[in-house]
Tab-separated table of C-alpha atoms in Angstrom:
chain	number	residue	atom	x	y	z
A	1	MET	CA	26.457	27.194	-51.426
A	2	ILE	CA	25.333	28.826	-47.883
A	3	LYS	CA	27.809	27.224	-45.420
A	4	LEU	CA	26.799	29.862	-42.640
A	5	ALA	CA	23.609	31.085	-41.199
A	6	ALA	CA	23.881	34.038	-38.695
A	7	ILE	CA	20.917	34.420	-36.568
A	8	ASP	CA	19.542	36.915	-34.213
A	9	LEU	CA	17.420	36.119	-31.495
A	10	ASP	CA	14.836	38.937	-30.173
A	11	GLY	CA	12.511	39.457	-33.108
A	12	THR	CA	13.971	36.842	-35.180
A	13	LEU	CA	14.361	33.699	-33.804
A	14	LEU	CA	12.210	33.765	-30.697
A	15	GLY	CA	8.755	34.169	-30.338
A	16	ALA	CA	7.000	36.744	-28.487
A	17	ASP	CA	7.808	35.529	-25.078
A	18	HIS	CA	11.853	36.373	-25.784
A	19	GLU	CA	12.649	32.731	-24.348
A	20	THR	CA	11.468	30.154	-26.544
A	21	ILE	CA	11.123	29.006	-30.229
A	22	THR	CA	8.535	26.879	-32.084
A	23	PRO	CA	9.277	22.937	-32.546
A	24	ARG	CA	9.026	23.636	-36.234
A	25	THR	CA	11.754	26.542	-35.711
A	26	ALA	CA	13.918	23.874	-33.870
A	27	ASP	CA	13.632	20.891	-36.104
A	28	ALA	CA	14.778	23.445	-38.905
A	29	LEU	CA	17.880	24.427	-37.160
A	30	ARG	CA	18.669	20.884	-36.442
A	31	VAL	CA	18.259	19.864	-40.189
A	32	ALA	CA	19.775	22.745	-41.360
A	33	GLN	CA	23.171	21.838	-39.333
A	34	ASP	CA	22.687	18.189	-40.324
A	35	ALA	CA	22.620	19.337	-43.857
A	36	GLY	CA	26.346	20.874	-43.024
A	37	ILE	CA	24.906	24.528	-42.448
A	38	ARG	CA	26.600	26.140	-39.736
A	39	VAL	CA	24.227	28.127	-37.504
A	40	VAL	CA	25.819	30.773	-35.433
A	41	ILE	CA	23.481	32.624	-32.909
A	42	SER	CA	24.542	36.670	-33.289
A	43	THR	CA	22.599	38.702	-30.505
A	44	GLY	CA	22.820	41.898	-28.672
A	45	ARG	CA	22.543	39.637	-25.561
A	46	MET	CA	25.140	38.618	-23.386
A	47	TYR	CA	26.455	35.043	-23.822
A	48	ARG	CA	25.166	33.616	-20.616
A	49	ASN	CA	21.589	34.865	-21.431
A	50	ILE	CA	20.964	32.056	-24.586
A	51	PRO	CA	17.722	30.908	-23.773
A	52	GLU	CA	18.101	27.245	-22.638
A	53	ALA	CA	15.440	26.517	-25.558
A	54	VAL	CA	18.078	27.847	-28.437
A	55	ARG	CA	20.941	25.990	-26.884
A	56	GLU	CA	19.166	22.647	-27.158
A	57	ALA	CA	18.089	23.040	-30.576
A	58	CYS	CA	21.123	24.684	-31.948
A	59	GLN	CA	24.417	22.994	-31.278
A	60	ALA	CA	26.303	26.008	-32.342
A	61	ASP	CA	30.160	25.908	-32.045
A	62	TYR	CA	30.269	29.571	-31.702
A	63	VAL	CA	28.353	32.574	-30.821
A	64	ILE	CA	28.329	36.218	-31.205
A	65	SER	CA	26.904	38.198	-28.479
A	66	SER	CA	26.942	41.822	-26.917
A	67	ASN	CA	26.302	43.348	-30.473
A	68	GLY	CA	29.428	41.663	-31.800
A	69	ALA	CA	31.557	42.915	-28.854
A	70	ALA	CA	32.590	39.578	-27.964
A	71	LEU	CA	33.029	36.012	-30.196
A	72	TRP	CA	32.499	32.807	-27.745
A	73	ASP	CA	33.974	29.764	-28.670
A	74	THR	CA	30.736	27.200	-26.914
A	75	ARG	CA	33.143	24.514	-26.736
A	76	SER	CA	35.714	26.043	-24.603
A	77	ASN	CA	33.253	28.851	-23.155
A	78	THR	CA	36.214	31.346	-23.951
A	79	ILE	CA	36.054	34.548	-25.940
A	80	VAL	CA	38.056	33.787	-29.302
A	81	TYR	CA	37.878	37.659	-30.447
A	82	GLY	CA	36.337	40.910	-28.780
A	83	LYS	CA	35.952	44.478	-28.901
A	84	PRO	CA	35.125	45.781	-25.271
A	85	ILE	CA	34.910	49.295	-24.430
A	86	ARG	CA	38.058	50.258	-22.375
A	87	TYR	CA	37.532	50.646	-18.592
A	88	ALA	CA	38.589	54.182	-18.773
A	89	LYS	CA	35.869	55.300	-21.575
A	90	ALA	CA	33.333	53.076	-19.634
A	91	GLY	CA	33.963	54.939	-16.718
A	92	GLN	CA	32.794	58.341	-18.241
A	93	ILE	CA	29.639	56.580	-19.361
A	94	ILE	CA	29.136	55.520	-15.852
A	95	GLY	CA	29.535	58.806	-14.624
A	96	LEU	CA	26.846	59.930	-17.072
A	97	LEU	CA	24.270	57.283	-16.141
A	98	GLY	CA	24.756	57.916	-12.957
A	99	ARG	CA	23.630	61.530	-13.163
A	100	GLU	CA	20.431	60.283	-15.275
A	101	HIS	CA	19.611	58.198	-12.271
A	102	VAL	CA	18.172	55.252	-14.646
A	103	TYR	CA	18.474	51.595	-14.694
A	104	TYR	CA	21.653	50.388	-16.603
A	105	GLU	CA	23.522	46.940	-17.419
A	106	MET	CA	27.169	46.256	-17.920
A	107	TYR	CA	28.123	43.095	-19.633
A	108	TYR	CA	31.339	41.663	-19.046
A	109	GLN	CA	32.676	38.000	-19.642
A	110	GLY	CA	29.506	37.283	-20.747
A	111	SER	CA	27.259	38.010	-17.399
A	112	SER	CA	25.407	41.261	-16.566
A	113	TYR	CA	26.041	43.725	-13.864
A	114	ALA	CA	24.411	46.608	-12.260
A	115	ASP	CA	25.361	48.984	-9.733
A	116	ARG	CA	22.588	48.166	-6.542
A	117	SER	CA	21.391	51.841	-7.055
A	118	CYS	CA	20.372	51.070	-10.151
A	119	TYR	CA	17.591	48.764	-9.306
A	120	ASP	CA	15.865	51.821	-7.537
A	121	ALA	CA	15.802	53.707	-10.797
A	122	ILE	CA	13.986	50.765	-12.571
A	123	ASP	CA	10.700	52.572	-14.231
A	124	ARG	CA	8.013	49.524	-13.948
A	125	ASP	CA	5.496	51.712	-15.777
A	126	LEU	CA	7.970	51.247	-18.773
A	127	LEU	CA	9.265	47.900	-17.937
A	128	PRO	CA	7.880	44.617	-19.629
A	129	ASP	CA	7.125	41.682	-16.891
A	130	TRP	CA	9.516	39.586	-19.106
A	131	TYR	CA	12.112	42.106	-18.974
A	132	GLU	CA	12.103	42.586	-15.540
A	133	LYS	CA	11.997	38.725	-14.972
A	134	ARG	CA	15.109	38.919	-16.842
A	135	ILE	CA	16.893	41.246	-14.582
A	136	ARG	CA	16.049	39.268	-11.454
A	137	VAL	CA	17.488	35.998	-13.161
A	138	HIS	CA	20.603	37.457	-15.077
A	139	SER	CA	21.456	40.634	-13.478
A	140	LYS	CA	24.485	40.573	-10.886
A	141	PRO	CA	24.657	43.478	-8.558
A	142	VAL	CA	27.691	45.613	-7.582
A	143	ASP	CA	28.285	48.368	-4.921
A	144	ASN	CA	29.989	50.362	-6.930
A	145	ALA	CA	29.989	50.393	-10.549
A	146	LEU	CA	32.870	52.995	-11.015
A	147	ASN	CA	34.943	50.772	-8.760
A	148	PHE	CA	33.859	47.755	-10.405
A	149	VAL	CA	34.999	48.879	-13.773
A	150	VAL	CA	37.580	51.959	-13.395
A	151	VAL	CA	39.421	50.698	-10.184
A	152	GLU	CA	39.655	47.114	-11.148
A	153	LYS	CA	40.123	48.002	-14.752
A	154	ARG	CA	37.402	45.817	-16.139
A	155	ASP	CA	36.596	46.135	-20.082
A	156	VAL	CA	32.827	46.386	-20.337
A	157	GLU	CA	31.463	44.256	-23.566
A	158	LYS	CA	28.061	46.899	-23.845
A	159	PHE	CA	26.033	48.874	-21.875
A	160	ASN	CA	22.383	48.349	-22.055
A	161	ILE	CA	19.956	50.981	-20.777
A	162	PRO	CA	16.483	49.728	-21.448
A	163	PHE	CA	12.887	50.832	-21.914
A	164	LEU	CA	13.442	54.541	-21.624
A	165	LYS	CA	11.064	57.749	-21.246
A	166	GLU	CA	11.298	59.321	-25.043
A	167	ASP	CA	12.839	62.628	-23.788
A	168	THR	CA	15.336	60.693	-21.568
A	169	TYR	CA	16.054	58.304	-24.394
A	170	LYS	CA	17.169	61.069	-27.051
A	171	ARG	CA	18.752	63.031	-24.578
A	172	LEU	CA	21.203	60.129	-23.565
A	173	TRP	CA	21.479	58.746	-26.870
A	174	ASN	CA	23.274	62.301	-27.925
A	175	GLU	CA	24.799	62.538	-24.877
A	176	ILE	CA	26.396	58.897	-25.159
A	177	ALA	CA	27.494	59.748	-28.476
A	178	ALA	CA	29.189	62.843	-27.997
A	179	LEU	CA	31.609	61.099	-26.169
A	180	GLY	CA	33.033	59.621	-28.954
A	181	GLY	CA	34.920	55.999	-29.391
A	182	VAL	CA	31.588	54.335	-29.053
A	183	GLU	CA	28.718	52.945	-31.102
A	184	VAL	CA	25.026	53.928	-30.133
A	185	VAL	CA	22.394	51.452	-31.350
A	186	SER	CA	18.901	50.343	-30.416
A	187	SER	CA	17.157	46.758	-30.855
A	188	LEU	CA	14.191	46.982	-28.875
A	189	GLY	CA	11.779	49.798	-27.963
A	190	ASN	CA	13.581	52.907	-26.423
A	191	ASN	CA	16.634	51.404	-25.384
A	192	ILE	CA	20.061	52.631	-25.827
A	193	GLU	CA	22.589	50.036	-26.576
A	194	VAL	CA	26.751	51.161	-26.352
A	195	ASN	CA	29.369	49.380	-27.840
A	196	ALA	CA	32.944	50.042	-28.549
A	197	ALA	CA	33.437	52.098	-32.207
A	198	GLY	CA	33.592	49.476	-34.764
A	199	ALA	CA	32.143	46.669	-32.441
A	200	ASP	CA	29.177	45.010	-34.311
A	201	LYS	CA	27.566	41.876	-35.343
A	202	GLY	CA	29.167	42.424	-39.115
A	203	ASP	CA	32.608	42.706	-37.463
A	204	ALA	CA	32.551	39.551	-35.254
A	205	LEU	CA	30.828	37.918	-38.271
A	206	MET	CA	33.632	38.992	-40.664
A	207	HIS	CA	36.134	37.754	-37.893
A	208	LEU	CA	34.655	34.445	-37.501
A	209	CYS	CA	34.597	33.710	-41.503
A	210	ASN	CA	38.247	34.615	-41.773
A	211	HIS	CA	38.653	31.992	-39.442
A	212	LEU	CA	36.602	29.134	-40.696
A	213	GLY	CA	37.606	30.028	-44.166
A	214	ILE	CA	34.048	30.996	-45.373
A	215	ASP	CA	33.614	33.814	-48.055
A	216	ARG	CA	30.869	36.534	-47.185
A	217	THR	CA	29.154	34.892	-50.065
A	218	GLU	CA	28.374	31.768	-48.414
A	219	VAL	CA	26.714	33.560	-45.522
A	220	MET	CA	23.237	34.053	-44.424
A	221	ALA	CA	21.909	36.595	-41.902
A	222	PHE	CA	18.746	37.190	-40.268
A	223	GLY	CA	17.791	39.965	-38.422
A	224	ASP	CA	15.211	42.549	-37.509
A	225	SER	CA	16.590	45.597	-36.096
A	226	GLY	CA	19.373	48.423	-35.566
A	227	ASN	CA	21.680	46.225	-34.256
A	228	ASP	CA	21.383	43.943	-37.092
A	229	VAL	CA	22.300	46.531	-39.687
A	230	GLN	CA	26.155	45.381	-40.245
A	231	MET	CA	25.671	41.576	-40.239
A	232	LEU	CA	23.132	42.184	-43.073
A	233	GLY	CA	25.484	44.102	-44.978
A	234	TYR	CA	28.095	41.644	-44.555
A	235	ALA	CA	26.588	38.495	-45.726
A	236	GLY	CA	25.944	37.464	-49.122
A	237	VAL	CA	22.271	36.708	-48.562
A	238	SER	CA	20.576	38.929	-46.076
A	239	ILE	CA	16.815	38.046	-44.774
A	240	ALA	CA	15.103	40.739	-43.042
A	241	MET	CA	12.094	39.645	-40.950
A	242	ALA	CA	8.625	40.825	-41.971
A	243	ASN	CA	8.341	42.630	-38.109
A	244	ALA	CA	11.713	44.199	-38.941
A	245	ALA	CA	12.326	48.257	-38.795
A	246	PRO	CA	11.143	49.471	-41.962
A	247	TYR	CA	14.994	50.559	-42.854
A	248	VAL	CA	16.320	47.295	-42.160
A	249	LYS	CA	13.851	45.793	-44.733
A	250	THR	CA	15.247	47.863	-47.304
A	251	LEU	CA	18.647	47.073	-46.949
A	252	ALA	CA	17.747	43.138	-47.090
A	253	SER	CA	17.949	40.842	-49.776
A	254	TYR	CA	14.852	39.304	-48.830
A	255	VAL	CA	11.965	39.784	-46.355
A	256	CYS	CA	10.864	36.361	-44.401
A	257	PRO	CA	7.511	35.982	-42.340
A	258	SER	CA	7.552	37.192	-38.927
A	259	ASN	CA	9.375	35.505	-36.124
A	260	GLU	CA	5.712	34.784	-34.786
A	261	GLU	CA	5.426	32.994	-37.955
A	262	ASP	CA	8.627	30.625	-38.333
A	263	GLY	CA	10.119	32.929	-40.501
A	264	VAL	CA	13.896	31.419	-40.206
A	265	ALA	CA	12.571	27.923	-40.294
A	266	VAL	CA	10.611	28.895	-43.626
A	267	VAL	CA	13.912	30.228	-45.299
A	268	LEU	CA	16.167	27.303	-43.929
A	269	GLU	CA	13.661	24.844	-44.723
A	270	ASP	CA	13.407	25.953	-48.368
A	271	LEU	CA	17.324	26.084	-48.489
A	272	VAL	CA	17.829	22.737	-47.452
A	273	LYS	CA	14.979	21.349	-49.883
A	274	LYS	CA	16.942	23.144	-52.840
A	275	TYR	CA	20.396	21.186	-51.673
A	276	GLN	CA	18.412	17.934	-51.542
A	277	SER	CA	17.149	18.469	-54.898
A	278	ALA	CA	20.180	19.745	-56.457
């Protein structure tokens, strides 16, 4: 019996606007929770960038954010398990990114921060309107990223370097990976996401299940991209969206309709019906 459903956001639960869910999906989440299935949001986003539509529809006690670098208890708004990049290593990454003159975000304690100089480096020819809006709303400027992290000894949950040119994307990916002690993944277009080695959605989900006394065979996970791979691998039942990357589909137990076709709702509705008829 499925006791917990871990659900990615972008490309999975959310629509094409990356902000809303359909009434059908909202209803399916509520019905699943009423049936005793614990719903957990598992996202690459920072904790404070969970869309309001999701928070209203899904009264989740826990949220996995920053690709698994932080597991939040939503009742107390505290991190109950985390695996951030230590500040010294984060400083190395900041130095490398500064030489590249690209926009990047640092996720810390559930919020996003960016060096003021980064805003001038945004390539608006590559950046979608919806993402630029997200930056304006959620990214907090700091005067000096190295001071913010290294001098003040802040461990970073995740670095996000979005929508890069192809050559910059490949070069940065290799340079960051060569630093060691980090995981480099991508969940959307030519973006790079950097976490501490071993920090991923699967690791955070495992720790949550151990805390709750839920076996992995009782877990269903939904995802569509590279940062979902470990989570799908951990879950007893793994669901890839129809819009998922081809290699993600090969790793999943099943493929459901796309995020724009209420794929998550279709699966949850069928699951609840099976339990009600049993």
